Tab-separated table of N, CA and C in Angstrom:
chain	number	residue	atom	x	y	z
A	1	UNK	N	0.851	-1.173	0.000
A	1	UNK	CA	0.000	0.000	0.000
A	1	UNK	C	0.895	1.233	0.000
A	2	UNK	N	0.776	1.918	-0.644
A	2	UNK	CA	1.055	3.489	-0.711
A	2	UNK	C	0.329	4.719	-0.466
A	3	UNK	N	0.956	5.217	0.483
A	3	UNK	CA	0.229	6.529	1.122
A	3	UNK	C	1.019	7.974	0.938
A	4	UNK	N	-0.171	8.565	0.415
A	4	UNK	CA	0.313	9.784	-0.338
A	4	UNK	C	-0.305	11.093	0.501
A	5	UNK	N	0.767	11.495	1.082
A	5	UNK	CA	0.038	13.157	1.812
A	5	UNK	C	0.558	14.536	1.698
A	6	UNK	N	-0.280	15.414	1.609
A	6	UNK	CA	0.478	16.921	1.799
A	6	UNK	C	0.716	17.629	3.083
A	7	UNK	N	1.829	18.074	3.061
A	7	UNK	CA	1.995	18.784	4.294
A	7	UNK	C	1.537	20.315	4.163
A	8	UNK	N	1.251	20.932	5.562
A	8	UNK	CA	1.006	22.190	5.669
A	8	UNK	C	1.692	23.573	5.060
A	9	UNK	N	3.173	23.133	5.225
A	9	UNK	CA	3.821	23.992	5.344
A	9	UNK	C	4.952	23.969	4.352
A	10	UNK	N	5.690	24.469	3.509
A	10	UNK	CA	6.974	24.100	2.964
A	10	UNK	C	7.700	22.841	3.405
A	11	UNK	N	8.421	22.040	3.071
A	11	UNK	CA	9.635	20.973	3.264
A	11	UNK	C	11.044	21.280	2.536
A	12	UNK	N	12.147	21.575	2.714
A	12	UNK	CA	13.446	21.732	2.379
A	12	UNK	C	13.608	20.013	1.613
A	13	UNK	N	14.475	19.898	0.898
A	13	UNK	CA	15.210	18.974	0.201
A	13	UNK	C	15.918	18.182	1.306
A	14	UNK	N	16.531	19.111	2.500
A	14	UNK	CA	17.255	18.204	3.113
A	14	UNK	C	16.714	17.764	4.263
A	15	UNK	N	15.240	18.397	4.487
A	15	UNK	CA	14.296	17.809	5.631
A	15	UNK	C	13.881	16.513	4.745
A	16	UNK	N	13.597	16.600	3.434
A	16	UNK	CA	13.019	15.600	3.281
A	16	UNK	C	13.889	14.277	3.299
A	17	UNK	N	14.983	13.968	2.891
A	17	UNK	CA	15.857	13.421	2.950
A	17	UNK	C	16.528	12.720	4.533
A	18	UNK	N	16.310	13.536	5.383
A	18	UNK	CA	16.512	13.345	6.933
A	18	UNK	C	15.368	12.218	7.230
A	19	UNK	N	14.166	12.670	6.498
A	19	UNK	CA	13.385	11.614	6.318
A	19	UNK	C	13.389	10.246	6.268
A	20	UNK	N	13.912	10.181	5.439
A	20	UNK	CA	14.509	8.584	4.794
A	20	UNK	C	15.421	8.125	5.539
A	21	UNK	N	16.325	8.990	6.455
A	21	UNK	CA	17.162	8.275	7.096
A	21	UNK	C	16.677	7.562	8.399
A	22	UNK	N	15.351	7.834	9.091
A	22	UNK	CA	14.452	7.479	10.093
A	22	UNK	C	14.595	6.468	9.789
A	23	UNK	N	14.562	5.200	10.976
A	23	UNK	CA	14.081	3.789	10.362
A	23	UNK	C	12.653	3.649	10.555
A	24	UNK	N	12.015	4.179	11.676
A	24	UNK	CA	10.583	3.979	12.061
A	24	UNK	C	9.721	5.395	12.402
A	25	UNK	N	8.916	5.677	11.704
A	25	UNK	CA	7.904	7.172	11.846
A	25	UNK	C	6.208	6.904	12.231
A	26	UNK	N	6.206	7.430	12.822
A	26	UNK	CA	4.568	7.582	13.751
A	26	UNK	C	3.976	8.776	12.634
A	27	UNK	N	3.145	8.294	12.112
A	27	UNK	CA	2.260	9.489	11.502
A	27	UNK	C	0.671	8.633	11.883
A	28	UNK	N	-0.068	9.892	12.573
A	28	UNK	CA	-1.448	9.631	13.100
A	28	UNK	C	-2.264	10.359	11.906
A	29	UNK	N	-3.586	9.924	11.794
A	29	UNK	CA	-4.184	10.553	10.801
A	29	UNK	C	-5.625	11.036	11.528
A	30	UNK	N	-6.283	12.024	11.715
A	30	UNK	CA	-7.422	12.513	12.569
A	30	UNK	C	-8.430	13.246	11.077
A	31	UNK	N	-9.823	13.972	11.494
A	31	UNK	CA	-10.279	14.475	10.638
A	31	UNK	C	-9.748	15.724	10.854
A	32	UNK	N	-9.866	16.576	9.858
A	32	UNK	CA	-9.168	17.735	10.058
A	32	UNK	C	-10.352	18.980	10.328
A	33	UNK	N	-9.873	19.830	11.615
A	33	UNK	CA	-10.614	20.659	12.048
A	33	UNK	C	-9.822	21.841	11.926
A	34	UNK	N	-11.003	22.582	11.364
A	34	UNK	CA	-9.989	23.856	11.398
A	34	UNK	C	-10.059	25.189	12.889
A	35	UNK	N	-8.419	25.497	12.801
A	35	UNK	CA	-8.448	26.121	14.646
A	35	UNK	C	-8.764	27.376	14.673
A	36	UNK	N	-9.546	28.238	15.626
A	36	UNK	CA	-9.476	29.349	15.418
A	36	UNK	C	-8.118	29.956	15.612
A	37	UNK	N	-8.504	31.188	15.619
A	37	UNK	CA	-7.494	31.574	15.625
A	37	UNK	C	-7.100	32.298	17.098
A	38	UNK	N	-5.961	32.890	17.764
A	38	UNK	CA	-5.769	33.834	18.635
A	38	UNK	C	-6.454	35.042	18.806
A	39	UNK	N	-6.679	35.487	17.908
A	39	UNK	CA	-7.588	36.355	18.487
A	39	UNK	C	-9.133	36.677	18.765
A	40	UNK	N	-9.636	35.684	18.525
A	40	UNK	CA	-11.001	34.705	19.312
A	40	UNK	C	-10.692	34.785	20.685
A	41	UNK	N	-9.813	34.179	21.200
A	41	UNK	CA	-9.147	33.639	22.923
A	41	UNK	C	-8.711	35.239	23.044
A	42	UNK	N	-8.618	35.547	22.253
A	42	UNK	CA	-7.894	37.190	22.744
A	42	UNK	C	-9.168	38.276	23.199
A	43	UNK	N	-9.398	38.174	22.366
A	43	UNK	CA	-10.724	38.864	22.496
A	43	UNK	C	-11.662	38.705	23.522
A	44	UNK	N	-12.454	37.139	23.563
A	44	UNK	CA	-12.699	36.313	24.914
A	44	UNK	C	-13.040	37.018	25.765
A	45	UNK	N	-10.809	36.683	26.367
A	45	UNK	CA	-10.754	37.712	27.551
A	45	UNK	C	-10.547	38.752	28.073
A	46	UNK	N	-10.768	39.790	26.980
A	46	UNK	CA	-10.878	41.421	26.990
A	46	UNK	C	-12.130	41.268	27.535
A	47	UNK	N	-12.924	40.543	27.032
A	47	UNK	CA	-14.465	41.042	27.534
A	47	UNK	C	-15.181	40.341	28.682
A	48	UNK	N	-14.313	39.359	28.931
A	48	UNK	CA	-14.555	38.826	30.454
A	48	UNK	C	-13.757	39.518	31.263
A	49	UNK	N	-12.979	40.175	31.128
A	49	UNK	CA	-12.613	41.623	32.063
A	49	UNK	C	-12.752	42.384	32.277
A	50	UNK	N	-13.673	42.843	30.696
A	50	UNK	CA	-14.444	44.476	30.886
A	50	UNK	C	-15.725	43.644	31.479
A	51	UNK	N	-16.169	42.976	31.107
A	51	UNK	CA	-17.789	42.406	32.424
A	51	UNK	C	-17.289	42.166	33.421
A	52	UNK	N	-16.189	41.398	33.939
A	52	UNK	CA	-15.567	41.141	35.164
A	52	UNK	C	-15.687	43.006	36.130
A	53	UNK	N	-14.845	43.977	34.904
A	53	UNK	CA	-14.802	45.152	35.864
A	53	UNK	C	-16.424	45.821	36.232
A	54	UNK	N	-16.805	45.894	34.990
A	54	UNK	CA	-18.269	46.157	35.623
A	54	UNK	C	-19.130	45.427	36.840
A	55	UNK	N	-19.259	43.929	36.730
A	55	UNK	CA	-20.020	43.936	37.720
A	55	UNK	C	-19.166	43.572	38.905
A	56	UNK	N	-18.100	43.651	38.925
A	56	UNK	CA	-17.191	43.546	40.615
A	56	UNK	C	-16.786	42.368	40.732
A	57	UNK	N	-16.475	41.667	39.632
A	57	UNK	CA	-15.868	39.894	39.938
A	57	UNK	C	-14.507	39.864	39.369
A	58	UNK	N	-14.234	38.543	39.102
A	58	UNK	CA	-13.034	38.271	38.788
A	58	UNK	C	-13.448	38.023	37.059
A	59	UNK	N	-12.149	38.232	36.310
A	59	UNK	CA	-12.327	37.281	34.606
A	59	UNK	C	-12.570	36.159	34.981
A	60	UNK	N	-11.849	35.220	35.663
A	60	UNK	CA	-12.179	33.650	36.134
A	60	UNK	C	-13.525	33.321	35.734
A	61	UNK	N	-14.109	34.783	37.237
A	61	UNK	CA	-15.425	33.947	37.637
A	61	UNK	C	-16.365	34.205	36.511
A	62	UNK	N	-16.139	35.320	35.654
A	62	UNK	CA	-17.233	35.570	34.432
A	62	UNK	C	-16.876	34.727	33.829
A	63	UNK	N	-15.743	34.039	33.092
A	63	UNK	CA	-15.506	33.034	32.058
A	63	UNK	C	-16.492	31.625	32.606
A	64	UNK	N	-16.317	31.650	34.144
A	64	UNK	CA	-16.947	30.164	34.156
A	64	UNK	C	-18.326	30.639	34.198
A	65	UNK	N	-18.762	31.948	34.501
A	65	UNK	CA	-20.696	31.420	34.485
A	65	UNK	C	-20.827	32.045	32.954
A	66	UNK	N	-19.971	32.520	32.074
A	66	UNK	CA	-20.241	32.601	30.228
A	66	UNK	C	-20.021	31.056	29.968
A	67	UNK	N	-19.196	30.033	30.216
A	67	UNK	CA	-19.386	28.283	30.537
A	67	UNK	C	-21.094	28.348	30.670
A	68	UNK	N	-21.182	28.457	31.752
A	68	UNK	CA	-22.330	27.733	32.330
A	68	UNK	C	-23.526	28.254	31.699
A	69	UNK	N	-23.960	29.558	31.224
A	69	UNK	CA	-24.873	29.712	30.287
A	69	UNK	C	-24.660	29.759	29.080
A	70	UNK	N	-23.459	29.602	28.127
A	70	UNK	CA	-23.540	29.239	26.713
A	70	UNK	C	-22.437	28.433	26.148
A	71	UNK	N	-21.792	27.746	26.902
A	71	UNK	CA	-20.732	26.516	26.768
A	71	UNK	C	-21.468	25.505	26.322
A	72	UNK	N	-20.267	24.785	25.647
A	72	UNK	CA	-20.762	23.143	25.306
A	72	UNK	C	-20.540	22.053	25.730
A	73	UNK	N	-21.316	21.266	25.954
A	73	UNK	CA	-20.799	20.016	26.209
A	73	UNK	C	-20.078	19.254	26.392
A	74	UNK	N	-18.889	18.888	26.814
A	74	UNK	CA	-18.079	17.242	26.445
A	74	UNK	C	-19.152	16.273	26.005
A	75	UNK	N	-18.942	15.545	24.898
A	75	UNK	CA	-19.514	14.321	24.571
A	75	UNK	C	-18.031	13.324	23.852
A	76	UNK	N	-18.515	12.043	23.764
A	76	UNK	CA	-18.172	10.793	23.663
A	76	UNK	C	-19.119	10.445	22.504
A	77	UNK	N	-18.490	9.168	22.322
A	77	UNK	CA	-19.650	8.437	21.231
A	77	UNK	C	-20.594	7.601	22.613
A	78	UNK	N	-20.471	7.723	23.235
A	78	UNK	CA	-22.003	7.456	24.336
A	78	UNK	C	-22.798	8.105	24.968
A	79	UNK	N	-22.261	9.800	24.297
A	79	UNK	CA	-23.175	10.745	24.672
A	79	UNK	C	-22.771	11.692	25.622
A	80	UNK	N	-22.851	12.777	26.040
A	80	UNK	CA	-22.663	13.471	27.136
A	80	UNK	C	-21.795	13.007	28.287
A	81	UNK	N	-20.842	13.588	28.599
A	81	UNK	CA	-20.047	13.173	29.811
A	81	UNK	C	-20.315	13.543	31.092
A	82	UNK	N	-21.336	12.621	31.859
A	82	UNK	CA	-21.816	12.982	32.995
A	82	UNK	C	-21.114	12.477	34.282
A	83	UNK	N	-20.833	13.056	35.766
A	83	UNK	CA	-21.064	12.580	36.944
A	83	UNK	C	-21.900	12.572	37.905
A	84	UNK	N	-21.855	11.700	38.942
A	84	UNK	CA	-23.066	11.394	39.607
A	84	UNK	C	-22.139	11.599	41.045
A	85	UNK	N	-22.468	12.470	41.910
A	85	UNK	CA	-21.609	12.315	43.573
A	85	UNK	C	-22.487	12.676	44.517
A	86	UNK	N	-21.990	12.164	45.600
A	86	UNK	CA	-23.075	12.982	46.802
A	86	UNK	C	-23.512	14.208	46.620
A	87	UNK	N	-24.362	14.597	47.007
A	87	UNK	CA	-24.579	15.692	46.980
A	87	UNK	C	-24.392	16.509	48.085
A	88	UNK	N	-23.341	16.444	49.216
A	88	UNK	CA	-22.457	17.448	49.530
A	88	UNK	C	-21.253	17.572	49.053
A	89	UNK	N	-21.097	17.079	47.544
A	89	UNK	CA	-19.841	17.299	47.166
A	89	UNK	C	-19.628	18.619	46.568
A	90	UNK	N	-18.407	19.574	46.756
A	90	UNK	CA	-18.118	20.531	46.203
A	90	UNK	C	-17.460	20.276	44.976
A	91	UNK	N	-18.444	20.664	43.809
A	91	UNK	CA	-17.606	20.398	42.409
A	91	UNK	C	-16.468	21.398	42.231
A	92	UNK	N	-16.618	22.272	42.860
A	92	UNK	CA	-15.640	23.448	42.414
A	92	UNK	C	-14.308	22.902	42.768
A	93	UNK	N	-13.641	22.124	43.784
A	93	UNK	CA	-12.916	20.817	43.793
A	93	UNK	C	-12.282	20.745	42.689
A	94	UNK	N	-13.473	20.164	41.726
A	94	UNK	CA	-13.368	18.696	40.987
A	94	UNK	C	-12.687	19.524	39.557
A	95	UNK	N	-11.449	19.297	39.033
A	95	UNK	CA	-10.946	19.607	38.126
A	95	UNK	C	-12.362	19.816	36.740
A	96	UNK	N	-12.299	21.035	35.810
A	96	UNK	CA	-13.296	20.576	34.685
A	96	UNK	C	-14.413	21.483	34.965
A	97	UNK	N	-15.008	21.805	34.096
A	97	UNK	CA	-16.020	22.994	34.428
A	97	UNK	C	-17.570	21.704	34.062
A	98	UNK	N	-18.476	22.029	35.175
A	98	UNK	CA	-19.580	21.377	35.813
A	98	UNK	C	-20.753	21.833	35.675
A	99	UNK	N	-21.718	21.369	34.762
A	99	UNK	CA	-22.987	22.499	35.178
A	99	UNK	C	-23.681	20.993	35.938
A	100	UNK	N	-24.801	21.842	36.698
A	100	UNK	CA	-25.735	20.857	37.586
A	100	UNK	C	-26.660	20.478	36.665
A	101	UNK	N	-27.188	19.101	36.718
A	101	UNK	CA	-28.111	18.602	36.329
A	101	UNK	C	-29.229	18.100	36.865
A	102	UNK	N	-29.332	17.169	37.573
A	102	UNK	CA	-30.030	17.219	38.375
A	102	UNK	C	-29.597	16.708	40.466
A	103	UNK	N	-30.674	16.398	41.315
A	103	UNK	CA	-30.327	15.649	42.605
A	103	UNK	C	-31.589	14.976	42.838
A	104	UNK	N	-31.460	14.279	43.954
A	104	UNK	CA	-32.333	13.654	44.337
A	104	UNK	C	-32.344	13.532	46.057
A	105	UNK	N	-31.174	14.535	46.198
A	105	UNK	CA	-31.111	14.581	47.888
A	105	UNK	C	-30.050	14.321	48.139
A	106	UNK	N	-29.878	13.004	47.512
A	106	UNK	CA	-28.810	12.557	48.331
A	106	UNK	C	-27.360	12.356	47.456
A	107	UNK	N	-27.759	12.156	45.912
A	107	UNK	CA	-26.722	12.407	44.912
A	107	UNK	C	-26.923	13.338	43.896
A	108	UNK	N	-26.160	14.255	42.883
A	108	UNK	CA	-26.306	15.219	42.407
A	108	UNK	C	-25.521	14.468	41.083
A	109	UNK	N	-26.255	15.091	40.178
A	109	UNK	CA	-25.632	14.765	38.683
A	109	UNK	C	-25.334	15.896	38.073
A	110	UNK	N	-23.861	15.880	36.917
A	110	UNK	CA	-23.695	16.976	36.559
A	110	UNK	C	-23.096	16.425	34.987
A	111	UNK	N	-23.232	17.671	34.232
A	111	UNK	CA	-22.837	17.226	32.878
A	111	UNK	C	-20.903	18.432	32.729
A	112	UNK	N	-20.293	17.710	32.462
A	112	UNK	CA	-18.870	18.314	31.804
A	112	UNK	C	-19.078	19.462	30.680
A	113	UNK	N	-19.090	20.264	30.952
A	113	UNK	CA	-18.518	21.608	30.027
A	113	UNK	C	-17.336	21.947	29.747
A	114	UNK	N	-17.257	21.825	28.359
A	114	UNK	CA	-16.215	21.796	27.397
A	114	UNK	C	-15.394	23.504	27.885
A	115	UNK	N	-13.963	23.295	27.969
A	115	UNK	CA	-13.065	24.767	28.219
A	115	UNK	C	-13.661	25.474	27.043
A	116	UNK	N	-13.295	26.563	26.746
A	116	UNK	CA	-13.052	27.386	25.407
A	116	UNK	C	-12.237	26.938	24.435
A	117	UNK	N	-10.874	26.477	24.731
A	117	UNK	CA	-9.770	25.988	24.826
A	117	UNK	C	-9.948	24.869	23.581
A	118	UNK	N	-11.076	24.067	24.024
A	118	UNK	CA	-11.486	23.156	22.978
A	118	UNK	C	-12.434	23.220	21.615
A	119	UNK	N	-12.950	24.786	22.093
A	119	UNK	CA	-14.168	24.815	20.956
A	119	UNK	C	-13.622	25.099	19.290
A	120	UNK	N	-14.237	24.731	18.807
A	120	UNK	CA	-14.322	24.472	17.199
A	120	UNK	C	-14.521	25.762	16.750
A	121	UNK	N	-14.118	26.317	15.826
A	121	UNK	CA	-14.215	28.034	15.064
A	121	UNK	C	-16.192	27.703	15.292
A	122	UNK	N	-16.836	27.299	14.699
A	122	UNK	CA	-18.468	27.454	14.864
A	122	UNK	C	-18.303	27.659	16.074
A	123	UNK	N	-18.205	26.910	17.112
A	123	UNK	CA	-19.067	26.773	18.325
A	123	UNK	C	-18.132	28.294	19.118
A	124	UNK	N	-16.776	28.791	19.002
A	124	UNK	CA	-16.344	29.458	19.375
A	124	UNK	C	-16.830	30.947	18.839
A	125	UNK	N	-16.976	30.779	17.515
A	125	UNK	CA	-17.975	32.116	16.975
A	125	UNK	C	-19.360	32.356	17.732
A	126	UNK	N	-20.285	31.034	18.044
A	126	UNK	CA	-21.473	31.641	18.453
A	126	UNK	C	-20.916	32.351	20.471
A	127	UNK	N	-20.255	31.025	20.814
A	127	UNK	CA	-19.865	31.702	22.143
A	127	UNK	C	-19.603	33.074	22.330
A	128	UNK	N	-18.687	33.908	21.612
A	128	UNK	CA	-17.961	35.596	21.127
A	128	UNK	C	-19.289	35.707	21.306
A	129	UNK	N	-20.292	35.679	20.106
A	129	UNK	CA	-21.691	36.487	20.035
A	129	UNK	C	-22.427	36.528	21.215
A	130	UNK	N	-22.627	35.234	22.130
A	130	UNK	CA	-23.284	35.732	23.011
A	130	UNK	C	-22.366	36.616	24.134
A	131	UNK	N	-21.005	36.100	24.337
A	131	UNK	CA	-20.687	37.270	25.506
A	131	UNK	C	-20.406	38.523	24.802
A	132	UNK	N	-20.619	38.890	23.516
A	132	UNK	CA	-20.932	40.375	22.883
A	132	UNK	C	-22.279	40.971	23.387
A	133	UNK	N	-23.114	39.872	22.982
A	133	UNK	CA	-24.336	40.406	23.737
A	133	UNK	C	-24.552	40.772	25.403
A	134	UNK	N	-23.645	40.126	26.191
A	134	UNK	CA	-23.691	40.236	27.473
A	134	UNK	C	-23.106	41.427	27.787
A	135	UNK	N	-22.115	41.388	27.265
A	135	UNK	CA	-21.414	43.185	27.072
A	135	UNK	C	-21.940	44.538	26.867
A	136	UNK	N	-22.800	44.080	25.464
A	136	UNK	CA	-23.673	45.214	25.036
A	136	UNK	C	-24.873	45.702	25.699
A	137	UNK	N	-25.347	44.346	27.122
A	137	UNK	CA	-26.291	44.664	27.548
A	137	UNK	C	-25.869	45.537	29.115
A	138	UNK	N	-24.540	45.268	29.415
A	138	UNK	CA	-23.992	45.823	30.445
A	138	UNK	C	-23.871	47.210	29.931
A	139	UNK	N	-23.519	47.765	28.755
A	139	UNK	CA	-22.838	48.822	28.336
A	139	UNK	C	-21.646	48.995	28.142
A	140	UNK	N	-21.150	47.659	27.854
A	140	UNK	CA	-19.725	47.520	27.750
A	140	UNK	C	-19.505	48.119	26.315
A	141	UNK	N	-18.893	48.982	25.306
A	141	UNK	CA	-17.962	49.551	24.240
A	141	UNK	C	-17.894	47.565	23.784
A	142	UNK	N	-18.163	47.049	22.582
A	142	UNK	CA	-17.569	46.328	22.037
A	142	UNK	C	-16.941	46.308	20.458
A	143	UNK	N	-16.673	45.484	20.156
A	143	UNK	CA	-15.580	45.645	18.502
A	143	UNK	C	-16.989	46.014	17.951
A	144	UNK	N	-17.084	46.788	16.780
A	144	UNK	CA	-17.981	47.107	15.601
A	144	UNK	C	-18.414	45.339	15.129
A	145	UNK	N	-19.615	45.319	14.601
A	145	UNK	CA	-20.222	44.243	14.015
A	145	UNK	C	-19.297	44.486	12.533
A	146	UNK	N	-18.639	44.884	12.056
A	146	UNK	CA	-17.614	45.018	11.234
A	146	UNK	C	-16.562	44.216	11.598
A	147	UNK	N	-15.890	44.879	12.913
A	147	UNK	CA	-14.264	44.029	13.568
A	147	UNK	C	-15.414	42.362	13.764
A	148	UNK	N	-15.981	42.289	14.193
A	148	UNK	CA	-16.515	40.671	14.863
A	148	UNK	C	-16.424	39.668	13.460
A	149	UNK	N	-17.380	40.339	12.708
A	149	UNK	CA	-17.229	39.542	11.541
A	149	UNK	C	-16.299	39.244	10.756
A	150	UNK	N	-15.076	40.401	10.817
A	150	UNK	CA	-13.770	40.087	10.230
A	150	UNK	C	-13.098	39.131	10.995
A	151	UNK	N	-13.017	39.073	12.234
A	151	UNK	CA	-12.431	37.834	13.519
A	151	UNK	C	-13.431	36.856	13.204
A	152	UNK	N	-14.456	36.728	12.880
A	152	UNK	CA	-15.329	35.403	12.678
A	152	UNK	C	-14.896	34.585	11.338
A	153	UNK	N	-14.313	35.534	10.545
A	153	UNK	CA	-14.055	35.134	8.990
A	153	UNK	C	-12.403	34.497	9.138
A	154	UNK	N	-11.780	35.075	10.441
A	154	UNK	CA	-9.878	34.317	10.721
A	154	UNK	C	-10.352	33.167	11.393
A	155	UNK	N	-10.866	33.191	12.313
A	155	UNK	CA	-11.574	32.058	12.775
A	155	UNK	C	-11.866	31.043	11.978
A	156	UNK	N	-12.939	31.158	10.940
A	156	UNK	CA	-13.283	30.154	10.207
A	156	UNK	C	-12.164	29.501	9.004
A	157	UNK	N	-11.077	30.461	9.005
A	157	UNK	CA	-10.452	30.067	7.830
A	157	UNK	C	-8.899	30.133	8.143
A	158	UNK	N	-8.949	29.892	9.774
A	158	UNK	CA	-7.491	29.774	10.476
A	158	UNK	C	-7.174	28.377	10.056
């Protein structure tokens, strides 16, 4: 079998050649996602600091409740990544951002929310929009619907 691939970036003559001198090479093959870019994450946390300064918290603590009302999921191919613990357990503990799902008294279920860190240019574009909107409703100054859409367009085509 012969396997034929392109690389990203330029290759020199004598990288490629260094090549051949390897006796054994690991090449993994995944679907390809495309990353946003830096200034998505940049941006982010300009504005979990200008909401942070307005309402008197930390960036931390705004990033995790912008998580908890418009974050995504962790999933698996079995669906949602849930835990189940007492319910005097303090998740804030528990490494991983947590929203509650449900209890029953005595145990509490919670579903895994995905970092930022992990989101996909889509899911990271709609996230921006809503903490734009959270901004705009504070009175926070945000980028022109001009600058957003130009960062939505590096994003998609980082």
């Amino acid at each position: 079998m012969l396997i034929t691939f392109l690389v990203n970036e330029p290759v020199s003559d004598e990288e490629i050649e260094s090549f051949a001198k390897i006796e054994k090479l690991d090449i993994g093959v995944k679907e390809h996602k495309a990353k946003r870019s830096l200034d998505a994450n940049a941006y982010a946390w300009v504005l979990f600091t200008k909401i942070a300064e307005v309402v008197r918290s930390s960036k931390d603590e705004v990033y995790e409740e912008m998580l908890q009302k418009y974050g995504y999921f962790h999933q698996d191919e079995d669906g949602y990544i849930t835990v189940t613990v007492r319910a005097d357990v303090d998740m804030s503990k528990i490494q991983g951002h947590w929203k509650f799902y449900k209890s029953n008294g005595k145990f509490s279920s919670y579903v895994m929310i995905k970092g930022s860190s992990d989101y996909n240019t889509a899911e990271m574009a709609k996230f921006i929009d809503s903490v734009v909107q959270e901004a705009k409703e504070l009175g926070i100054q945000t980028a022109t619907p001009d600058e957003i859409e130009r960062m939505k367009a590096t994003w998609q085509n980082a």
